[in-house]
Every structure is written in structure tokens, then in C-alpha cells.
Coordinates of C-alpha atoms and ligand atoms in Angstrom, one line a residue:
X15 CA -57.3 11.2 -13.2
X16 CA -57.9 7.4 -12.1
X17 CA -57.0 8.8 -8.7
X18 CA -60.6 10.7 -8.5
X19 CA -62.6 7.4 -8.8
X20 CA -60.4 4.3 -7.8
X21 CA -58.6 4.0 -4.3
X22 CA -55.6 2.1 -3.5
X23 CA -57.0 -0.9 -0.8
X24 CA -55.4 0.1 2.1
X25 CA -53.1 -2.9 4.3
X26 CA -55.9 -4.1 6.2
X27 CA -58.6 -4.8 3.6
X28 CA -56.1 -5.7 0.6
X29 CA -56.8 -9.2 1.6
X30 CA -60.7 -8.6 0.4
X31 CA -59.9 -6.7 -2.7
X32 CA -59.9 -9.5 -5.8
X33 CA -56.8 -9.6 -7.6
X34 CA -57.0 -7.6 -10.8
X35 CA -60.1 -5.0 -8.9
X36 CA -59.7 -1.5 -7.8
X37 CA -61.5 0.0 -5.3
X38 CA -64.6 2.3 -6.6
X39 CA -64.8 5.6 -4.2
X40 CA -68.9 5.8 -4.6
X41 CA -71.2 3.2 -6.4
X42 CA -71.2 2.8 -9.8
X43 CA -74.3 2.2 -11.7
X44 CA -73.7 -0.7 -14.4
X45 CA -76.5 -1.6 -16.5
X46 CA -77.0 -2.9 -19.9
X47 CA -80.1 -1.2 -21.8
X48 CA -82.8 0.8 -20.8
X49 CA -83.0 1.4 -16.7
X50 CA -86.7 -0.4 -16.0
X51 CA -89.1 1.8 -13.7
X52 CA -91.3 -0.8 -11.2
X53 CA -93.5 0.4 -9.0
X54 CA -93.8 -1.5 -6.0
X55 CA -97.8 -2.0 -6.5
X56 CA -96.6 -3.4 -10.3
X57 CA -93.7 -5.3 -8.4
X58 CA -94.6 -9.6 -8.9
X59 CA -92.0 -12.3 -8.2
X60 CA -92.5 -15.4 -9.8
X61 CA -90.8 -18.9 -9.9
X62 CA -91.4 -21.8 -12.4
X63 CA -89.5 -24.6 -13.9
X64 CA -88.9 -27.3 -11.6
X65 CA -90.4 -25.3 -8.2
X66 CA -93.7 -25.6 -7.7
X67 CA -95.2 -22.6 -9.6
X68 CA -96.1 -19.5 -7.1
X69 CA -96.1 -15.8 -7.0
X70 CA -95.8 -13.0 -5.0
X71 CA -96.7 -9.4 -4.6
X72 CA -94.4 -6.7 -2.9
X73 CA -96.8 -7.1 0.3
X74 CA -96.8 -11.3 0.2
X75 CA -92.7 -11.4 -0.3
X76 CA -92.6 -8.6 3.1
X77 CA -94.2 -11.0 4.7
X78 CA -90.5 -12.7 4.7
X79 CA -88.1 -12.0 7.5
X80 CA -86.0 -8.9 7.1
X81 CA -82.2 -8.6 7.9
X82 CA -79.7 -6.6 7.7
X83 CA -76.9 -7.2 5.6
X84 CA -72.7 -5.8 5.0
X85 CA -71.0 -7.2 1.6
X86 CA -68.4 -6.5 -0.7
X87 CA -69.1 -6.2 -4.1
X88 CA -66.9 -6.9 -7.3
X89 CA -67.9 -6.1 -10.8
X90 CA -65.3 -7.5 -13.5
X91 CA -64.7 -4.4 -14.7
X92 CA -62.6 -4.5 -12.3
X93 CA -64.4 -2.0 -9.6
X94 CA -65.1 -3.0 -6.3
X95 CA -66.3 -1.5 -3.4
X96 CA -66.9 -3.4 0.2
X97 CA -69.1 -2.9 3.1
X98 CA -71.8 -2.5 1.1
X99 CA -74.6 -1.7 3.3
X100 CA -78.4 -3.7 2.3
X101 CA -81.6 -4.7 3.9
X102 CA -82.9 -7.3 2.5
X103 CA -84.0 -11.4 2.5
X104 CA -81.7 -14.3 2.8
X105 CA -82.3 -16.8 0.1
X106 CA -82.4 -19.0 2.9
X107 CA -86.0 -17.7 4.4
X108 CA -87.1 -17.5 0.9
X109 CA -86.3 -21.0 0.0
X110 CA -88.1 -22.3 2.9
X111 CA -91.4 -20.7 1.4
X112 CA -91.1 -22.6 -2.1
X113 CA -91.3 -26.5 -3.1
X114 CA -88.4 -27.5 -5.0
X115 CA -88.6 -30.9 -6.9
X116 CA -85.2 -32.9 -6.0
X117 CA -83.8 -32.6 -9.7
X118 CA -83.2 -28.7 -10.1
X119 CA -79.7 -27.8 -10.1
X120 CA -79.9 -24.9 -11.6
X121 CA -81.4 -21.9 -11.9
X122 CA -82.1 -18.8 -14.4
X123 CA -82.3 -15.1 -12.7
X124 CA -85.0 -13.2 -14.9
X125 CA -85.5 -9.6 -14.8
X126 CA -87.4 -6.8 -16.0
X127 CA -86.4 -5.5 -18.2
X128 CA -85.5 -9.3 -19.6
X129 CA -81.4 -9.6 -18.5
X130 CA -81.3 -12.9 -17.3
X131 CA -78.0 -14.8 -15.7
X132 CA -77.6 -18.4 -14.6
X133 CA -76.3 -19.6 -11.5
X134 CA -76.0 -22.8 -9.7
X135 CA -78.1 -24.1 -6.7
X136 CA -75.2 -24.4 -4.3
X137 CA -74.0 -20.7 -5.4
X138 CA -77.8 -19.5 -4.8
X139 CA -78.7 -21.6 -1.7
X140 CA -76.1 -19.4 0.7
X141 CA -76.4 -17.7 3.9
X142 CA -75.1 -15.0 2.8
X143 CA -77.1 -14.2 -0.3
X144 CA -80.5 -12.1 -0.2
X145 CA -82.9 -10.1 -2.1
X146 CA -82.3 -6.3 -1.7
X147 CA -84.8 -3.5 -1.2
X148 CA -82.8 -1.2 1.1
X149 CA -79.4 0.4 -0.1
X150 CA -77.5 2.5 2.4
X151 CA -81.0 2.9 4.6
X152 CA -82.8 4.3 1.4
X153 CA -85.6 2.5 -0.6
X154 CA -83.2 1.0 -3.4
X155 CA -82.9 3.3 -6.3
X156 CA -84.2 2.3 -9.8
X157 CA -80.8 2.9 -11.0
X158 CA -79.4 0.4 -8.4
X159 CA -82.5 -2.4 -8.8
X160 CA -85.4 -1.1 -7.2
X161 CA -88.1 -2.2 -5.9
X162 CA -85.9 -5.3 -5.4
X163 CA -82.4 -6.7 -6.9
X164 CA -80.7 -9.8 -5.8
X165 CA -76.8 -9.9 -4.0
X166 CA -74.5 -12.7 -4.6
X167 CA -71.8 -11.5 -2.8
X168 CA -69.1 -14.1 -3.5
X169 CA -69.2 -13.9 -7.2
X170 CA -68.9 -11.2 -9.7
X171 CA -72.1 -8.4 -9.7
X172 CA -73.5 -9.7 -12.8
X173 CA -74.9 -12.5 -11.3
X174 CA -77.0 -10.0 -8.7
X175 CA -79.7 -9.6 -10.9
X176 CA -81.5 -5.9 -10.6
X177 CA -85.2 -5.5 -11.1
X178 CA -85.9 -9.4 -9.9
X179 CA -89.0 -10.7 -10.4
X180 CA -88.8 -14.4 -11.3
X181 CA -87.0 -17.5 -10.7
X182 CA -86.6 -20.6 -13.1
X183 CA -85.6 -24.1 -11.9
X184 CA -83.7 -26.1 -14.2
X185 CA -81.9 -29.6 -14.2
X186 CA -78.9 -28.3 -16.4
X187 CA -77.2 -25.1 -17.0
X188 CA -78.5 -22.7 -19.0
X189 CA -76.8 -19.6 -20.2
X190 CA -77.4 -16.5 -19.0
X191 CA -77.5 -12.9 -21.4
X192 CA -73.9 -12.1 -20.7
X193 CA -72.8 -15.5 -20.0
X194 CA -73.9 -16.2 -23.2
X195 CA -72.2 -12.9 -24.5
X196 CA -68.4 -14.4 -23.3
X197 CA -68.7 -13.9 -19.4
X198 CA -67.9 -17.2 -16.9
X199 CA -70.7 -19.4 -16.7
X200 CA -69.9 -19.0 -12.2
X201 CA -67.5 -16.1 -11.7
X202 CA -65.7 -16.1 -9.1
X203 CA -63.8 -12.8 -8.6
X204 CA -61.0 -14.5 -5.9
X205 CA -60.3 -17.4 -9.2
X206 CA -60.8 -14.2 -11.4
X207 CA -63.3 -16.5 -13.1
X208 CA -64.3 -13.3 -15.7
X209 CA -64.3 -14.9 -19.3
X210 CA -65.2 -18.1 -21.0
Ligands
MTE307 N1 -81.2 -6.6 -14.6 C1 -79.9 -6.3 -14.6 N2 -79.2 -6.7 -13.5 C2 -77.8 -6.4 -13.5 C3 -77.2 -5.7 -14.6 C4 -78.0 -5.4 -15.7 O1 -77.5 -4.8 -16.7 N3 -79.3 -5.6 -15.7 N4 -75.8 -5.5 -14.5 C5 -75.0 -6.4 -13.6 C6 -73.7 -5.9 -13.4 S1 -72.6 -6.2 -14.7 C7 -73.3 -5.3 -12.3 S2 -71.7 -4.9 -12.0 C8 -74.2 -5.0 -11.2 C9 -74.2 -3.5 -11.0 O2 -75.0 -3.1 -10.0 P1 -75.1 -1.5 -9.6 O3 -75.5 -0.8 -10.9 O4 -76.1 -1.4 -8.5 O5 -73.7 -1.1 -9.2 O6 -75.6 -5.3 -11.6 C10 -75.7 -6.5 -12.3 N5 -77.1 -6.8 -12.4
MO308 MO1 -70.5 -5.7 -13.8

């Protein structure tokens, strides 16, 4: 039975499978709650807190460059599947479009919906993290995130917030829903950082 849904990591990508993770043949959905439905014309993206307050509308955040984009992903249930294909926007570009005051450390992921997570400045600010509206060359699915999710690739899935639409800058850690709910304030799945 687990045969028809997990795959033993074959010699040459064990090294990328997290200890304690299976592979996932497919993509799992994994939400908590109702799946929100948003319209790219309802689509806004906000942020607040210690950025200087702005918003966007689906056609001011194209505006950013668009990349391509391969990652693993790793959700502590312990599924993962790699090579995960995304177009999207690196943080990076969008971080050069907002005005951060010096103090904010931290930062709280908000969603429709109203999941949140938390994650640190230096975990957010990476090249390798973007905002995704293309899965597999397909307008991401509602199921998946759409109109746009974010992807944190070296930490566990939770932290890649689906239905994005705001950003709050803070000068301490805040908690997150499931972080507050007994997951690992940062999660990393190579320090199989999965529980407080
Ligand atoms: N808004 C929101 N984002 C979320 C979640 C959620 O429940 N709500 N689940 C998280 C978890 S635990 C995982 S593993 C991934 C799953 O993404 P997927 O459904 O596209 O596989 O989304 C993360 N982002
Ligand atoms: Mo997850």
C-alpha cells in the first residue's frame, strides 16, 4: 500500500531527501481549513509593520521580474517531493521595491484565508525564495495557492504560505498558527527542526 504513494530516493538524490521524509510520487495538497477562492482581479498584497505601508494589485506585483524556478519541497509529514517546477518572484526583486526600517527582524506571512507563519529576515531575504503563480507551467491551482503562494525551499512547506497577500514587519518573533499549535518556530527539514 505505502508503495502506491511514497518512493524509495534512489542513490543519486538520497543526499536531498531529509532524514525521516519519503518521497511523494504526485503533489499532495495540505491545507488546514477551508481552500480560499481569489480571483486574480480580488488578488491585493499588502505589507505593514515596520515596512513602509504599500500595496499591490495582481497587475502592479507583474510588474516584478519573472524567473523561473526548480526546488525540493519537504512537508513534516514526512513527504517530499524535489524538482519542483514554479514561475515565480525572488524575494530578492521584491524586496528592492519596499522600504524596510533597519529594526525588523522578523516577519509574519498572512494569508487568506487567515493562516499565518512567522519566519525570520535572513530565512526570507534568500535567493532562492520567491512568490509562486506558475506550477508545473499552469496558472497555480487554488488547491496549491493560487493566484499566488510563497516557496521557502530550505525549510519545511508550512512556512510557504498559500493564498499570500500580506507581509508584517516585526522586531521580535511572533508566532505563527501552527507554530503556535507545537510546530518549530524555523524548521529546518536537514536538523529535522519539526516540533517545539
Ligand atoms: N495558507 C496556507 N498555506 C499553507 C498551508 C495552509 O494550510 N494554509 N499549509 C502548509 C503546509 S503544512 C504545507 S506542507 C504546504 C502544502 O502545499 P501544497 O498543498 O501545495 O502541497 O503548504 C503550506 N502553506
Ligand atoms: Mo506540511
Amino acid at each position: 500500500m505505502l508503495g502506491k504513494f511514497f518512493q524509495k530516493p534512489t542513490s543519486e538524490n538520497s543526499d536531498r531527501v531529509p532524514p525521516g521524509q519519503h518521497l511523494a510520487k504526485g503533489f499532495p495538497v495540505l491545507t488546514y481549513g477551508a481552500t480560499p477562492q481569489v480571483s486574480i482581479e480580488e488578488w491585493e498584497f499588502s505589507v505593514w509593520g515596520l515596512a513602509k505601508p504599500q500595496k499591490w494589485n495582481w497587475s502592479d506585483f507583474m510588474e516584478l521580474p519573472h524567473n523561473d524556478f526548480t526546488a525540493d519541497f519537504h512537508c513534516v509529514t514526512r513527504w517530499s517531493k524535489l524538482d519542483v517546477k514554479w514561475t515565480g518572484i525572488k524575494v530578492t526583486d521584491f524586496m528592492k521595491a519596499i522600504e524596510l526600517d533597519g529594526e525588523a527582524t522578523h516577519i509574519m506571512e498572512h494569508c487568506y484565508g487567515g493562516y499565518t507563519t512567522n519566519i525570520a529576515i535572513e530565512d526570507f531575504v534568500r535567493e532562492a525564495n520567491f512568490f509562486a503563480f506558475q506550477l508545473f507551467g499552469e496558472p497555480l491551482s487554488d488547491e496549491h495557492g493560487g493566484p499566488m503562494r510563497l516557496v521557502v525551499p530550505h525549510l519545511y512547506a508550512w512556512k510557504s504560505a498559500k493564498w499570500i497577500n500580506g507581509l508584517e514587519f516585526l522586531d521580535r518573533e511572533e508566532l505563527g498558527f501552527w507554530e503556535r499549535n507545537g510546530y518549530h518556530r524555523r524548521g529546518e527539514p536537514f536538523k529535522e527542526e519539526r516540533y517545539s
